Short mmCIF file of C-alpha atoms in Angstrom, two decimals:
data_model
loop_
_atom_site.label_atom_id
_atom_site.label_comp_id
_atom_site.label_asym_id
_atom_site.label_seq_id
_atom_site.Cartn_x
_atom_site.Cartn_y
_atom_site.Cartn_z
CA UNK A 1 157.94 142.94 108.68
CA UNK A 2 159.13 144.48 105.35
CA UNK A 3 157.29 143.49 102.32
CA UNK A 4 159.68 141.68 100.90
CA UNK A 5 160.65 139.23 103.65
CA UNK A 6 156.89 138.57 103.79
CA UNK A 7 156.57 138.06 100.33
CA UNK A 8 159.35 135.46 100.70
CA UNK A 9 157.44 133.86 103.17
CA UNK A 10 154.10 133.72 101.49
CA UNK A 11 156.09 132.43 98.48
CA UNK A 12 156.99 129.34 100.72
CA UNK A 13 154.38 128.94 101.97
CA UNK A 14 152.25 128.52 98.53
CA UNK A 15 155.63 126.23 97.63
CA UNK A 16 155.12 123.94 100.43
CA UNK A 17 151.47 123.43 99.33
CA UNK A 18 152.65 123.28 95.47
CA UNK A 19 155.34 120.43 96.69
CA UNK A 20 152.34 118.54 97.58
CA UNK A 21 150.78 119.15 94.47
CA UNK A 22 153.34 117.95 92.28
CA UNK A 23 154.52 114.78 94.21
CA UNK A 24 150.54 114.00 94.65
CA UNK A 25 150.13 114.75 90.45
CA UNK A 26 153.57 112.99 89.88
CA UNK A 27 152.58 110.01 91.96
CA UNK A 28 149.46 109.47 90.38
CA UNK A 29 150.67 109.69 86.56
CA UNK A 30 153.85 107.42 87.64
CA UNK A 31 152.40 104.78 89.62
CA UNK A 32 148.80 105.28 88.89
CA UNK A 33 148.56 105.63 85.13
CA UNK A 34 152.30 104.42 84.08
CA UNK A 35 153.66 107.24 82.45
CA UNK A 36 156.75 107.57 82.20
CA UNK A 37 158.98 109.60 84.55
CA UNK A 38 159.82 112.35 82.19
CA UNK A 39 156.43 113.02 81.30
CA UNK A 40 155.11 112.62 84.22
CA UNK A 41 157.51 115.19 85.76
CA UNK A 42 156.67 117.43 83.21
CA UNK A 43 152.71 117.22 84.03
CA UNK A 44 153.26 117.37 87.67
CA UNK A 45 155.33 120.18 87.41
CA UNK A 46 152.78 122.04 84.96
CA UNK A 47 149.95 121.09 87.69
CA UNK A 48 152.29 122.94 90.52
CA UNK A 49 153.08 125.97 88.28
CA UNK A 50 149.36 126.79 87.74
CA UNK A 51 148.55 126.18 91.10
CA UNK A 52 151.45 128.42 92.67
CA UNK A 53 150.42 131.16 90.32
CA UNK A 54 146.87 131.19 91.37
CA UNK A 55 148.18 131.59 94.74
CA UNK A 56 150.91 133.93 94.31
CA UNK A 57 148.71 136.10 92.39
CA UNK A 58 145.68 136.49 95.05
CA UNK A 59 148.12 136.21 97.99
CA UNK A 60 151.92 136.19 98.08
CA UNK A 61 151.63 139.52 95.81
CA UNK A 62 148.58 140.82 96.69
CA UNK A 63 150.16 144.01 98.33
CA UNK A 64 151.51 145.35 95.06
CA UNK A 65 147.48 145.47 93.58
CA UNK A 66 148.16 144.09 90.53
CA UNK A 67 145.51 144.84 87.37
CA UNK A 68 143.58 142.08 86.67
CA UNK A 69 143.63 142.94 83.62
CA UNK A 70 147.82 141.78 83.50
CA UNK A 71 146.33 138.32 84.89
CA UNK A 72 147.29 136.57 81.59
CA UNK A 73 150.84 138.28 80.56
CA UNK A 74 151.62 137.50 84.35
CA UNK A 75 150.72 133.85 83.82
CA UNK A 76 152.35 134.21 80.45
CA UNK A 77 155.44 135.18 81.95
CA UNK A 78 155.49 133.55 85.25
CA UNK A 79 155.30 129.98 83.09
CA UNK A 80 158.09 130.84 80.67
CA UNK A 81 160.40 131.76 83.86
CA UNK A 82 158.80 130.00 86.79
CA UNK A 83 157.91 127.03 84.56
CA UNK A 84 160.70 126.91 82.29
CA UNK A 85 163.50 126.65 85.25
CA UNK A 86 160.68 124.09 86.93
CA UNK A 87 160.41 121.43 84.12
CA UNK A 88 164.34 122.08 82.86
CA UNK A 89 166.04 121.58 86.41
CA UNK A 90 163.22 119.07 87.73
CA UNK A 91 163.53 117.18 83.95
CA UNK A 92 167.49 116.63 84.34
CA UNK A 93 167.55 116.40 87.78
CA UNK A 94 164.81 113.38 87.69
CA UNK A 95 166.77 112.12 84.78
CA UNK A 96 170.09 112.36 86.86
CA UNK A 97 168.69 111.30 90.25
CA UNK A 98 165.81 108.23 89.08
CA UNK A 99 166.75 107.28 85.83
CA UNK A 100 170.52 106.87 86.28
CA UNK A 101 171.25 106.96 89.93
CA UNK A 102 167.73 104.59 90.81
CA UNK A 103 166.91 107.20 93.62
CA UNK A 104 163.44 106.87 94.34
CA UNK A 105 161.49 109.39 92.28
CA UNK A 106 159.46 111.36 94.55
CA UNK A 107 162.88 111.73 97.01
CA UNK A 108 164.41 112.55 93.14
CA UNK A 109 161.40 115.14 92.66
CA UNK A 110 162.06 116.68 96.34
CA UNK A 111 165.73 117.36 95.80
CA UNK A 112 165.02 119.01 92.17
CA UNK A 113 162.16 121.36 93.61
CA UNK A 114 163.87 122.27 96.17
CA UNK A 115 166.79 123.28 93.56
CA UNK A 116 164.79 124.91 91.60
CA UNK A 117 163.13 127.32 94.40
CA UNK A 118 165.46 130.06 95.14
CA UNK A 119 166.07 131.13 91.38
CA UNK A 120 162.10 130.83 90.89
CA UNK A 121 161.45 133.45 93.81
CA UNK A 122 163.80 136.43 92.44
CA UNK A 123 162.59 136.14 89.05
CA UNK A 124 158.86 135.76 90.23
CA UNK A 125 159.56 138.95 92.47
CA UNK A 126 161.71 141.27 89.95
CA UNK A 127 160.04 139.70 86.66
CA UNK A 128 156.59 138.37 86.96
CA UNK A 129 154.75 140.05 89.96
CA UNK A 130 156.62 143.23 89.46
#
């Protein structure tokens, strides 16, 4: 399998587990603590971020042996892309689908990550992980 289709899978593969994260993180600060859904998506989202990049780092990427020394310009830069489109497109999507619409939030928080994935892979693989 070329290394890119397999990177594509690993990458889904550490997003599956990061869905989890959030919704878990997002569940607990929304129903758990009371915060409200804005912050709370922000938080959760923040809690997948760092966990995907610990992952995509040691495994979805781990073919291109990466410097550890580049460990914190790759974080850096994998928050300001990866993160950035996370918390903009899951922000106004939440706001869209359980704010104004009433959707329920973690259904809300499904549809956003999933919108947000595609865009997050290319500019992981041609920006971050390069």
């Amino acid at each position: 399998m070329k290394a890119g289709w397999a990177a594509w899978l690993r990458f889904n593969a550490v997003g599956i587990i990061g869905v989890g994260v959030q919704l878990v993180a997002l569940a607990i600060l929304r129903s758990g603590l009371g915060w409200t859904i804005r912050v709370a998506t922000i938080v959760a989202v923040e809690c997948a971020v760092l966990h995907n990049f610990v992952w995509h780092e040691r495994w979805t990427w781990a073919h291109r042996a990466l410097n550890w020394r580049g460990i914190p310009r790759r974080l850096l830069r994998f928050n300001v892309s990866n993160g950035l489109i996370s918390i903009l497109g899951n922000v106004v999507l939440m706001e869209l689908l359980a704010v104004r619409l009433h959707l329920n939030y973690l259904i809300s928080n499904l549809v956003a990550i999933g919108a947000c994935s595609l865009l997050n892979f290319f500019v992981s693989d041609k920006l971050v992980f390069k």
